Tab-separated table of C-alpha atoms in Angstrom:
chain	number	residue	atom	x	y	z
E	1	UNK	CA	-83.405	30.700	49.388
E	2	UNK	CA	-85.190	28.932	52.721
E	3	UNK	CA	-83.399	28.724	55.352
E	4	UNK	CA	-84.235	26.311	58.743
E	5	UNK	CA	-82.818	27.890	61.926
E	6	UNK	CA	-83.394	25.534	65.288
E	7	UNK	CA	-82.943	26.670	69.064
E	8	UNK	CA	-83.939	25.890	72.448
E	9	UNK	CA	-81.584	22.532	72.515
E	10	UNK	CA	-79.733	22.140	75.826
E	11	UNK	CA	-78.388	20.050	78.961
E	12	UNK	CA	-81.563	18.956	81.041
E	13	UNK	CA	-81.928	16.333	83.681
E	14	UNK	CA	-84.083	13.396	83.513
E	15	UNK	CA	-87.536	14.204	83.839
E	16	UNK	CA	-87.170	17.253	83.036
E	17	UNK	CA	-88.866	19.466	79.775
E	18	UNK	CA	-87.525	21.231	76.276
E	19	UNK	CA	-89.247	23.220	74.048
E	20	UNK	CA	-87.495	23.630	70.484
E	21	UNK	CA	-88.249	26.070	67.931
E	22	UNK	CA	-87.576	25.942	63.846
E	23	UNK	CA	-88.096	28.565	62.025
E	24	UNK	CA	-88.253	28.542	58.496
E	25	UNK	CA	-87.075	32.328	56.609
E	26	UNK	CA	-86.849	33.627	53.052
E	27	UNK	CA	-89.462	34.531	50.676
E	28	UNK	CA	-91.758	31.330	51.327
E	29	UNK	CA	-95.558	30.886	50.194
E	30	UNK	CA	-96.444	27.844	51.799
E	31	UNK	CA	-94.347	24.948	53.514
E	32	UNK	CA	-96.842	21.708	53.599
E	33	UNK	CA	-95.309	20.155	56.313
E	34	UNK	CA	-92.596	20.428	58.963
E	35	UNK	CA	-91.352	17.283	61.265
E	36	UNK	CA	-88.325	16.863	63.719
E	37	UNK	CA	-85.762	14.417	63.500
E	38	UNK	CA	-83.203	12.898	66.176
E	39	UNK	CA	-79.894	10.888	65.332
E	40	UNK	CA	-77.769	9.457	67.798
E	41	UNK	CA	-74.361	8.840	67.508
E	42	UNK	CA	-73.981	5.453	65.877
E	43	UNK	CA	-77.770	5.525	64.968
E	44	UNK	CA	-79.621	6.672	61.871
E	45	UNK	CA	-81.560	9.847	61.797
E	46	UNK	CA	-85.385	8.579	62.475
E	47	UNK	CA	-88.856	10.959	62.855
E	48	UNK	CA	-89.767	12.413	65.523
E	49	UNK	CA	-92.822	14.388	64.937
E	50	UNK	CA	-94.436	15.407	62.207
E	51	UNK	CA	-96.808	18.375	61.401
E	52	UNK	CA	-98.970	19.346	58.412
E	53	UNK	CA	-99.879	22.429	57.768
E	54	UNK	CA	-103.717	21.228	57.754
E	55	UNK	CA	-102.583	20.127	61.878
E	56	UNK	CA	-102.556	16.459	61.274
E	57	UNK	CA	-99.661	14.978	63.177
E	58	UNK	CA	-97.617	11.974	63.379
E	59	UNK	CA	-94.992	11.076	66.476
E	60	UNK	CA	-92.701	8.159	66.794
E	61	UNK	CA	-93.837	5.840	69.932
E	62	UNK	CA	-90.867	6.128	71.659
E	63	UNK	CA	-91.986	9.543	72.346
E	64	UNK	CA	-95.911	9.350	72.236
E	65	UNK	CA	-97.672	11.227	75.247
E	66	UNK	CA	-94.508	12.513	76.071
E	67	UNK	CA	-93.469	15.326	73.053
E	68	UNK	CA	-96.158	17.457	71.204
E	69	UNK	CA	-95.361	19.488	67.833
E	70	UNK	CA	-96.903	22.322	66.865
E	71	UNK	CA	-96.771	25.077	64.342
E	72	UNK	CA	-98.029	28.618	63.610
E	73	UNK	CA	-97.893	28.952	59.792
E	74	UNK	CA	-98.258	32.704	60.304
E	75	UNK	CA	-94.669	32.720	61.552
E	76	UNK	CA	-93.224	29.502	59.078
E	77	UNK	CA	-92.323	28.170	62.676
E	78	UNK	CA	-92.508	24.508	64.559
E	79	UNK	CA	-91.818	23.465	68.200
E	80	UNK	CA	-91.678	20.652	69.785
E	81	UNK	CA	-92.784	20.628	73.054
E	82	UNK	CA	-91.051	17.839	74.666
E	83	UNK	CA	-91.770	16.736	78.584
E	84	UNK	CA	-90.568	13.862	80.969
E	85	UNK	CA	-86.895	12.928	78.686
E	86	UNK	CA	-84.884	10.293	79.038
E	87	UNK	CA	-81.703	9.858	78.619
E	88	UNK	CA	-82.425	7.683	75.181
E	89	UNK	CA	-83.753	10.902	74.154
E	90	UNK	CA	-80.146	12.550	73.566
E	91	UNK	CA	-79.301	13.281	70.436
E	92	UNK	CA	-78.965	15.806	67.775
E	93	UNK	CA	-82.835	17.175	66.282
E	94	UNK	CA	-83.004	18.395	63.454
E	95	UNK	CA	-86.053	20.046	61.675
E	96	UNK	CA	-87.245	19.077	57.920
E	97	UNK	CA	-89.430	21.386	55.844
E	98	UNK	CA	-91.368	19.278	52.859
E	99	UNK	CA	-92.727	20.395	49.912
E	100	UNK	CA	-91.727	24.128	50.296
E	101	UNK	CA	-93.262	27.125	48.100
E	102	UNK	CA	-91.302	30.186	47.128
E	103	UNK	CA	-93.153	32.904	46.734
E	104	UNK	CA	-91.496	32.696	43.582
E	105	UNK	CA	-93.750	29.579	42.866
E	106	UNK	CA	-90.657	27.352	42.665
E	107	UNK	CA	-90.879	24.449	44.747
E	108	UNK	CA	-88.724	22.896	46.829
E	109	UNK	CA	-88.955	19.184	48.205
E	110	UNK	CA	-86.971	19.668	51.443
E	111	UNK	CA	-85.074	21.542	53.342
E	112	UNK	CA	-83.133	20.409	56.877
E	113	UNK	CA	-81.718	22.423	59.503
E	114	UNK	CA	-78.340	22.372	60.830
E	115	UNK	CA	-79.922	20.843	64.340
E	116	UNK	CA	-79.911	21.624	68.143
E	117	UNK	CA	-78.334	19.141	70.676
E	118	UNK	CA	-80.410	17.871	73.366
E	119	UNK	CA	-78.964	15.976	76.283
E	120	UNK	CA	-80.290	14.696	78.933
E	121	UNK	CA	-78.325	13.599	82.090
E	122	UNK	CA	-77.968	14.047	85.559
């Protein structure tokens, strides 16, 4: 069983910086890639970031130059590293594993988080 635990949501004025953390547990062998998500209330979930484990990344352009992701595979863990938020950037993340490995060899497609609130207001 894989489990995705978040932290490091919060309250944070605009302007101001976040760092979240997801880290993936259980007997794993390899977890191709791992992305964050955001949904708003009223809006569907849409990508964040993305991260494979090879480094290539992908980010939404609402939030290009502004977040980075990053992951140490060592540790089955991704941040996102996210700077100068607005208050459009409230919502709940959540973090997606894809194409997971067990060290069983069974494979597993996804796996989601229960998600960290970020809000940002003054």
């Amino acid at each position: 069983q894989v489990q995705l635990v978040e932290s490091g949501g919060g309250l944070v004025q605009p302007g101001g910086s976040l760092r979240l953390s997801c880290k993936a547990s259980g007997s794993i062998s390899n977890i191709n890639a791992m992305g964050w998500y955001r949904q708003a209330p009223g809006k569907q979930r849409e990508l964040v970031a993305r991260i494979t484990s090879g480094g290539s990344t992908n980010y939404a352009d609402s939030v290009k130059g502004r977040f980075t992701i990053s992951r140490d595979n060592a540790k089955n863990t991704a941040y996102l590293q996210m700077t100068s938020l607005k208050a459009e950037d409230t919502a709940g993340y959540y973090c997606k594993a894809e194409d997971v490995i067990a060290s069983s060899g069974t494979y597993y497609q996804w796996y989601w988080g229960q998600g960290t609130q970020v809000t940002v207001s003054s």
